[in-house]
Short mmCIF file of C-alpha atoms in Angstrom, two decimals:
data_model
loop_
_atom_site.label_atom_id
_atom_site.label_comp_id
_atom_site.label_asym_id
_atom_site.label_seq_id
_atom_site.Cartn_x
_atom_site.Cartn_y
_atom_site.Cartn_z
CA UNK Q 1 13.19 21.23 -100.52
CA UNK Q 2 10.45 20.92 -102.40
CA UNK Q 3 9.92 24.69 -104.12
CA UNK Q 4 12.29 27.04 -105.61
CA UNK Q 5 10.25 29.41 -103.06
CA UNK Q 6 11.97 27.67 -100.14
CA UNK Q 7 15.65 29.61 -101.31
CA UNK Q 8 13.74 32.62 -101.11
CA UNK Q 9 13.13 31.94 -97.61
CA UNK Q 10 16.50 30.57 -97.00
CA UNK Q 11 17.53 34.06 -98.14
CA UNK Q 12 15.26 35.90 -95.80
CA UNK Q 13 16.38 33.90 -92.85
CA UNK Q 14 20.20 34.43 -93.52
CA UNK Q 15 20.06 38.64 -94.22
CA UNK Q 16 17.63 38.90 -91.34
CA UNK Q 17 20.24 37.20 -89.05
CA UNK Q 18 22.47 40.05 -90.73
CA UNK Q 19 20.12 42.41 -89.89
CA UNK Q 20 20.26 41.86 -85.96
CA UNK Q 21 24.09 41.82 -86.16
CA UNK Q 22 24.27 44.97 -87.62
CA UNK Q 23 21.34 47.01 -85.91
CA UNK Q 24 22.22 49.57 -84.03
CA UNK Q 25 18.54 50.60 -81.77
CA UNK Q 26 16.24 47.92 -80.16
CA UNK Q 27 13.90 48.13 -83.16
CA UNK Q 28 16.00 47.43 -86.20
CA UNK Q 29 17.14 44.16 -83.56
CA UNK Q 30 13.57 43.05 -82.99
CA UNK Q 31 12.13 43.55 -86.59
CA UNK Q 32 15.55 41.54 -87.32
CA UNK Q 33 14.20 38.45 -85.20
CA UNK Q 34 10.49 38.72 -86.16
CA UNK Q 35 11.97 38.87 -89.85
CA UNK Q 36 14.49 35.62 -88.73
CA UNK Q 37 11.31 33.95 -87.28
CA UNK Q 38 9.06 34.47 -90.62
CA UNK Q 39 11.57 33.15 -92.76
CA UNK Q 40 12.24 30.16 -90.69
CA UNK Q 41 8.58 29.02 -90.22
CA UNK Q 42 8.00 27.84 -94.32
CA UNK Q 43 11.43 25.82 -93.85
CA UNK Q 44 10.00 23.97 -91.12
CA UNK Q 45 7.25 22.47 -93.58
CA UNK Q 46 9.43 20.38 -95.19
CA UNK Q 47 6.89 17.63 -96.18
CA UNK Q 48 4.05 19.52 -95.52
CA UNK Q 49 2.24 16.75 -93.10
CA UNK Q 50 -0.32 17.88 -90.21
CA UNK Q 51 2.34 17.04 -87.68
CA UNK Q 52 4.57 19.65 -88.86
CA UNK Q 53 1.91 21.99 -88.65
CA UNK Q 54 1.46 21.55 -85.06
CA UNK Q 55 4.77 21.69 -84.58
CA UNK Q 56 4.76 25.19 -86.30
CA UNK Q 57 2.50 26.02 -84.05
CA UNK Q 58 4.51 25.41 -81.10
CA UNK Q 59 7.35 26.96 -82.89
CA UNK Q 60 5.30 30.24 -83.43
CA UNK Q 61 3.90 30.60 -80.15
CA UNK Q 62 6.91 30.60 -77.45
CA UNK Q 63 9.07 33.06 -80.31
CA UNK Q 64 5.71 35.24 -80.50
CA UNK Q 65 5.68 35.62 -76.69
CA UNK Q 66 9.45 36.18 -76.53
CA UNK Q 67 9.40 38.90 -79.07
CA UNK Q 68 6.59 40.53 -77.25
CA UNK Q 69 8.14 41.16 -74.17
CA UNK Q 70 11.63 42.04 -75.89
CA UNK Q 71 10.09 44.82 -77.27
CA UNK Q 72 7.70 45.38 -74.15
CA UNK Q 73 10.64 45.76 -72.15
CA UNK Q 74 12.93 48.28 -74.47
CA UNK Q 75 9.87 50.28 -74.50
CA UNK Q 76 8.78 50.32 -70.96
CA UNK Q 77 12.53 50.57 -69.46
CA UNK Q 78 12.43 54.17 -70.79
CA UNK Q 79 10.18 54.64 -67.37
CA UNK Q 80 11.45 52.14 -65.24
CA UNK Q 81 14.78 50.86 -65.22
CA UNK Q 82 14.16 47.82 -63.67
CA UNK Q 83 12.09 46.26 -66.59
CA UNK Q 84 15.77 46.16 -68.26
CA UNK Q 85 16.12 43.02 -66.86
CA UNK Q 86 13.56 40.67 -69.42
CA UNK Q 87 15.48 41.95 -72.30
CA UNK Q 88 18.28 39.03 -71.69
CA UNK Q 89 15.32 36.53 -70.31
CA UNK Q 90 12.97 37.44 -73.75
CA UNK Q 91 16.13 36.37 -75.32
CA UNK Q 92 16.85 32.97 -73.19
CA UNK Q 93 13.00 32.19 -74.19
CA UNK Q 94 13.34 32.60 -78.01
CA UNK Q 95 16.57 30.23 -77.79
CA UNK Q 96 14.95 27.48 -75.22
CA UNK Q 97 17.57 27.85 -72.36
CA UNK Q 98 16.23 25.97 -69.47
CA UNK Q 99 13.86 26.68 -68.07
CA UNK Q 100 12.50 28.12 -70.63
CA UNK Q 101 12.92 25.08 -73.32
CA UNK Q 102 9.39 23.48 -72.70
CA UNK Q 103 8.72 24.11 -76.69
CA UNK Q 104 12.04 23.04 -77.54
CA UNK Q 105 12.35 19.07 -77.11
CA UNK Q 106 8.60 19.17 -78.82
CA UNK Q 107 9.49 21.34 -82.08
CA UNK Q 108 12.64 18.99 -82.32
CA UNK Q 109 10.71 16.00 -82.17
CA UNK Q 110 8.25 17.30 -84.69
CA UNK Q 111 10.38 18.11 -87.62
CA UNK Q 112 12.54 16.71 -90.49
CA UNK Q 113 16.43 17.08 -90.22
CA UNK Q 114 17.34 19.29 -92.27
CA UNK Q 115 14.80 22.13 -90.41
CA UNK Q 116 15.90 20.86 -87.50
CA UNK Q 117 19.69 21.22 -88.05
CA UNK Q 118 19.01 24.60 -88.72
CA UNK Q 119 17.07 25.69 -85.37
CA UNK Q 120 20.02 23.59 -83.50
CA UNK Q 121 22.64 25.94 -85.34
CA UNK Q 122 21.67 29.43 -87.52
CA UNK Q 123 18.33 30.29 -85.06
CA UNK Q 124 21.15 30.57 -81.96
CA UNK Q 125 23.10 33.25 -83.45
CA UNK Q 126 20.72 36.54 -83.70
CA UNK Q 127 19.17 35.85 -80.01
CA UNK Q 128 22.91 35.01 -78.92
CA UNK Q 129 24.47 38.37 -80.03
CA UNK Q 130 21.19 40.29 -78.77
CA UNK Q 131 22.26 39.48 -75.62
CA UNK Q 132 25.76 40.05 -76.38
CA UNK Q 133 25.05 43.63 -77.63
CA UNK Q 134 22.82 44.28 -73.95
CA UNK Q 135 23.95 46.70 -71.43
CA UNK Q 136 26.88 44.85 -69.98
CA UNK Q 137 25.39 45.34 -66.24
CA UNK Q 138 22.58 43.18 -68.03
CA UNK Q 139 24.06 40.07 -68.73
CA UNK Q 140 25.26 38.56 -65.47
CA UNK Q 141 21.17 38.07 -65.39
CA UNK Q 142 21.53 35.54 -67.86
CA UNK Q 143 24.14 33.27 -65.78
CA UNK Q 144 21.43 31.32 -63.62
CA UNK Q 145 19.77 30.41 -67.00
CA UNK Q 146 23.38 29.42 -68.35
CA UNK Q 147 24.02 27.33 -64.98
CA UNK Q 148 20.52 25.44 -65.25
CA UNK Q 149 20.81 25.16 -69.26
CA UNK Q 150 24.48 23.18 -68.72
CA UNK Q 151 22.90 21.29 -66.27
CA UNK Q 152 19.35 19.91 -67.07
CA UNK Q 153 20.71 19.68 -70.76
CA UNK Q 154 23.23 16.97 -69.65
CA UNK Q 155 20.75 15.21 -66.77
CA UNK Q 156 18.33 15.10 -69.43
CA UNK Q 157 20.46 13.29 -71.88
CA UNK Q 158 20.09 10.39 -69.89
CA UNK Q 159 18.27 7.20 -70.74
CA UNK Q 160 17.07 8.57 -74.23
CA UNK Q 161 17.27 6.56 -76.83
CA UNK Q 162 16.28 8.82 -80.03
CA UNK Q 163 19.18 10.60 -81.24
CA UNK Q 164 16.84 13.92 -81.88
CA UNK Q 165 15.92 13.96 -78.67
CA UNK Q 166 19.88 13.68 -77.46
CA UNK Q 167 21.18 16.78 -79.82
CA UNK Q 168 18.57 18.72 -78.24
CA UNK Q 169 19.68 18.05 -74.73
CA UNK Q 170 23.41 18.56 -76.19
CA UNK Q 171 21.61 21.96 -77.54
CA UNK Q 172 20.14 23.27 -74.32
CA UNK Q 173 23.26 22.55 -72.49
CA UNK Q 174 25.54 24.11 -75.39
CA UNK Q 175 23.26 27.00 -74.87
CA UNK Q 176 24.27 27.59 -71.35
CA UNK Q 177 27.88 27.67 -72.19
CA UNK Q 178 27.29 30.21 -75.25
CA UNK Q 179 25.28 32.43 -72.81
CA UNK Q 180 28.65 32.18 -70.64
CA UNK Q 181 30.87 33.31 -73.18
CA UNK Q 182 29.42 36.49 -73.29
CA UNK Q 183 30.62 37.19 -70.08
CA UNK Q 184 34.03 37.07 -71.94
CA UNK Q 185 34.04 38.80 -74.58
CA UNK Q 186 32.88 38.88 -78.27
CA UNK Q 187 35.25 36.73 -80.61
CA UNK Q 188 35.21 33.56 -78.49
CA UNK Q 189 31.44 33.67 -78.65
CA UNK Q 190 31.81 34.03 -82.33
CA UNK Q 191 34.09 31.18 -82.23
CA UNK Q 192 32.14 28.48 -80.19
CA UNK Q 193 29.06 29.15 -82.05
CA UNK Q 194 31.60 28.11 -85.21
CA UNK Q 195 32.91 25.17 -84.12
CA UNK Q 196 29.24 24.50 -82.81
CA UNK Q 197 27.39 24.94 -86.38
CA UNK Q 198 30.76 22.81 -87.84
CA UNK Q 199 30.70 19.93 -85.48
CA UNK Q 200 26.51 20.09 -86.14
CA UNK Q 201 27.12 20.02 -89.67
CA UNK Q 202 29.43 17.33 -89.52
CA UNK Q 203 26.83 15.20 -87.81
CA UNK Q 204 24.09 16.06 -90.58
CA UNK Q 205 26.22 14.67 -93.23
CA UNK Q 206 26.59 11.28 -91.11
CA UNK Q 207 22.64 11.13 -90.20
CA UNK Q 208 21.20 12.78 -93.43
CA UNK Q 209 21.32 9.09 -95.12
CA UNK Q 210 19.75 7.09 -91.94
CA UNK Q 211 16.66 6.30 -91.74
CA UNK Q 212 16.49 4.98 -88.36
CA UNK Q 213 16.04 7.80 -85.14
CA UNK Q 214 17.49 4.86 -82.74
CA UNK Q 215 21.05 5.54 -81.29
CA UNK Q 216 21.92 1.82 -81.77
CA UNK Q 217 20.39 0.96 -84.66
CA UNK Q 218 22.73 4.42 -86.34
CA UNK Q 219 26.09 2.60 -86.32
CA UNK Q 220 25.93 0.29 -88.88
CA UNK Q 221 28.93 -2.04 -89.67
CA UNK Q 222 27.62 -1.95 -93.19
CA UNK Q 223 29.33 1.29 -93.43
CA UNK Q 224 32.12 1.38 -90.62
CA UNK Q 225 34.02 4.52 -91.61
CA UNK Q 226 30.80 6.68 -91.59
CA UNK Q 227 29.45 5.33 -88.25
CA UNK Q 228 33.03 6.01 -87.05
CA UNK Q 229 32.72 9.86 -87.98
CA UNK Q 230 29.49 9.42 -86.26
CA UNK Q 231 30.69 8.74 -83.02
CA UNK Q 232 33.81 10.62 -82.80
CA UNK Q 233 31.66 13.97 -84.31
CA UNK Q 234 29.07 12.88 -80.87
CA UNK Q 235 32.10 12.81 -78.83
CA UNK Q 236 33.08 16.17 -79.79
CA UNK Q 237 30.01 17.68 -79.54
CA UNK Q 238 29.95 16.18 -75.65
CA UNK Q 239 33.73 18.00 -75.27
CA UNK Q 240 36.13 15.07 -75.04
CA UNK Q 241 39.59 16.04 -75.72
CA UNK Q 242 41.44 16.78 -77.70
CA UNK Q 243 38.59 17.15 -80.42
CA UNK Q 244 37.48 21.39 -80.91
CA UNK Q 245 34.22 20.50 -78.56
CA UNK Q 246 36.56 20.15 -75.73
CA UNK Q 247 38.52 23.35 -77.29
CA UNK Q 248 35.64 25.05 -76.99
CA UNK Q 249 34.51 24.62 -73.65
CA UNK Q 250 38.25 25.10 -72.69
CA UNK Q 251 38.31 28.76 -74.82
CA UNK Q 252 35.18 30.08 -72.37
CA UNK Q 253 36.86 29.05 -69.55
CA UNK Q 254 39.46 31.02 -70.32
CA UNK Q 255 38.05 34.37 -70.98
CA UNK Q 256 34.84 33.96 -69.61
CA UNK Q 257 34.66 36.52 -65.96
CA UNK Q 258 31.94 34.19 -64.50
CA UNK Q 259 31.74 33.30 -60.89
CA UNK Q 260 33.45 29.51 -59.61
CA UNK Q 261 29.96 28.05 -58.57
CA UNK Q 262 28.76 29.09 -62.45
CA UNK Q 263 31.94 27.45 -63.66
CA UNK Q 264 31.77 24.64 -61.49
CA UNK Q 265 28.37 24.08 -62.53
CA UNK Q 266 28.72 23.72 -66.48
CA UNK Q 267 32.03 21.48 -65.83
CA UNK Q 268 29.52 19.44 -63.98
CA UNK Q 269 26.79 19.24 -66.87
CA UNK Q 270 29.95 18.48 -69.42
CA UNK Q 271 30.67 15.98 -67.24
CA UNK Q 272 26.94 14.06 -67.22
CA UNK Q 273 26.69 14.65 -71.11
CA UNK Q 274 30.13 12.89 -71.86
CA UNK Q 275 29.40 10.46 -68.71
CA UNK Q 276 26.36 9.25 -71.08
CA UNK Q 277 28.08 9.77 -74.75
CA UNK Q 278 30.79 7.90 -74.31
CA UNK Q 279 28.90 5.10 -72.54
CA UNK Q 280 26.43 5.41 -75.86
CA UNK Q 281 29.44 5.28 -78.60
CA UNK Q 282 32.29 3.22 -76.75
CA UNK Q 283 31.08 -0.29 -77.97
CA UNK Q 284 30.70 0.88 -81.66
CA UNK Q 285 33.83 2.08 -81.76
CA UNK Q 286 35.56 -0.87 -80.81
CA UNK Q 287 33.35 -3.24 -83.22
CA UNK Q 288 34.21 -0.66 -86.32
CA UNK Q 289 38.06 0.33 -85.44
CA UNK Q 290 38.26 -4.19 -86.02
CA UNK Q 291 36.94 -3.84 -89.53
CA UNK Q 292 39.42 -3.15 -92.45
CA UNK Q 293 38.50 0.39 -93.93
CA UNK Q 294 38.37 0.11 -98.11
CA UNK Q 295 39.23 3.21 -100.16
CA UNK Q 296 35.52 3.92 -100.75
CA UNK Q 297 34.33 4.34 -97.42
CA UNK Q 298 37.55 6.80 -96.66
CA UNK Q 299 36.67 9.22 -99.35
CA UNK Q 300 32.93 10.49 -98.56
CA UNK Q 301 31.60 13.47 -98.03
CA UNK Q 302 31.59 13.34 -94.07
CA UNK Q 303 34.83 12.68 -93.89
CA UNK Q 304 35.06 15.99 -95.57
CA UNK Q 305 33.01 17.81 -92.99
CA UNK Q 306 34.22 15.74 -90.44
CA UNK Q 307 37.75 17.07 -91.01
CA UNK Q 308 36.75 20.86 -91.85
CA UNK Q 309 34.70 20.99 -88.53
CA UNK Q 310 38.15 19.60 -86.59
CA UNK Q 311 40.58 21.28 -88.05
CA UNK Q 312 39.29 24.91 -88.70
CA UNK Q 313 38.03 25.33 -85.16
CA UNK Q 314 41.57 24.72 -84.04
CA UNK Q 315 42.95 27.43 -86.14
CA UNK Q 316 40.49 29.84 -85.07
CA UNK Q 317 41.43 28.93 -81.51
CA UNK Q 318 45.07 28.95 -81.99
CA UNK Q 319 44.51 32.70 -83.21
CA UNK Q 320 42.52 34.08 -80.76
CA UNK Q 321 45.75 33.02 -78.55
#
């Protein structure tokens, strides 16, 4: 970052996020998000070019209209209950669940990695447990949006060939699976939005060097170990066991109360998304597993993350058992 100013930002975006997980009346939640959304926007002018204006623009916009009609709807469901319903949908707009993600893919596209890391990850968690703190006849609204996210963010994987545009896919349908934990209960969305943001993390660490947005120009055999993290952290993230994506997906199964067409439907969209991930990272992992690993590439700082974002998941899930 270029300004000192930027932590203060930084600062505002992480207590507001507090702020929404601790509220306890509709208004202390939405001057939580508004809060979240203000302190976000400066972070996303990273370099401070006219494309990432636009793109704050189309940031600002869809998170504007969302808060609107959150608050809208708290206020006019004091007359009519049936208004109730938007509350979860306002929500499913400000996180870009499909079909509401038309400003998603766009805002990805338009900004640097390190902003763009963070609306994958720390911008899920206040809408997430918004909806998680609804009226629990509420939520089964949200399902449909959950069974469409898991899908069209796996079909829409396919044939891209910029690795932004893939971990936004891999976002929209990770978004459908968080909006069917809450079906369960609490902790086990708390803990696949962790392994989420550790596995995310993990892949920042192997990208944040690369200059290249091209899936196969990103495994370079000048450093194998690193482009091996790469692919097994993308492998994760599409849920292949054993790795904690697949734990993850395997923990909302679990507990989640959903209905079998719902469940059937975002085993289909894990399917599609490791269908095309595996297809993307099987031939660089057989040209870098041939290569003899030196003592330098093994000790880096992905292999760090890499290993924290594996192993601490599976703790988390082994206690929740």
């Amino acid at each position: 970052m270029k300004s000192p100013h930027k932590f203060l930002f930084l600062f505002l975006m992480i207590s507001s996020t507090c702020m929404v997980l601790s509220s306890s009346n509709w208004l202390m939640t939405w001057m939580g998000l508004e809060i979240n959304m203000l302190g976000f926007i400066p972070l996303m002018l990273l370099k401070e070019t006219p494309n990432e204006s636009e793109t704050m623009v189309k940031y600002l916009v869809p998170q504007s209209l969302g808060s609107t009609l959150f608050i809208a709807s708290t206020v006019v469901s004091a007359y009519l209950n049936g208004l109730q319903t938007l509350m979860p949908i306002a929500m499913c707009l400000k996180l870009g669940a499909a079909p509401l993600h038309f400003w998603f893919p766009p805002v990805m596209a338009g900004l640097s990695l390190s902003p763009a890391f963070i609306l994958l990850t720390w911008q899920k968690i206040a809408p997430m447990f918004a909806i998680n703190s609804l009226d629990p006849n509420l939520v089964p609204s949200v399902l449909p949006i959950a069974l469409i996210s898991a899908l069209w963010g796996g079909i829409g994987g396919l044939n891209q060939t910029d690795i932004r545009t893939l971990l936004t896919y891999s976002s929209i349908a990770h978004t459908g699976w968080m909006l069917t934990s809450i079906m369960g209960n609490a902790p086990t969305l708390m803990a696949y939005i962790l392994m989420y943001i550790l596995i995310n993390i993990s892949l920042y660490t192997c990208l944040v060097n690369k200059s290249t947005k091209l899936h196969k120009q990103l495994f370079s055999l000048e450093q194998p170990f690193n482009s091996f993290l790469l692919a097994v952290s993308i492998l994760s993230l599409a849920g292949l066991p054993p790795f904690a994506g697949f734990m993850m997906k395997l923990l909302v199964l679990y507990h989640t109360k959903a209905s079998l067409l719902i469940i059937s439907g975002l085993i289909l969209g894990a399917m599609v998304s490791l269908f095309f991930y595996l297809s993307l990272t099987f031939s660089p992992l057989m040209e870098v597993t041939k290569m003899r690993l030196t003592k330098t590439q093994v000790i880096s700082k992905p292999l760090i993350m890499f290993f924290l974002s594996q192993t601490l998941p599976l703790s988390f899930f082994l206690f929740l058992f």
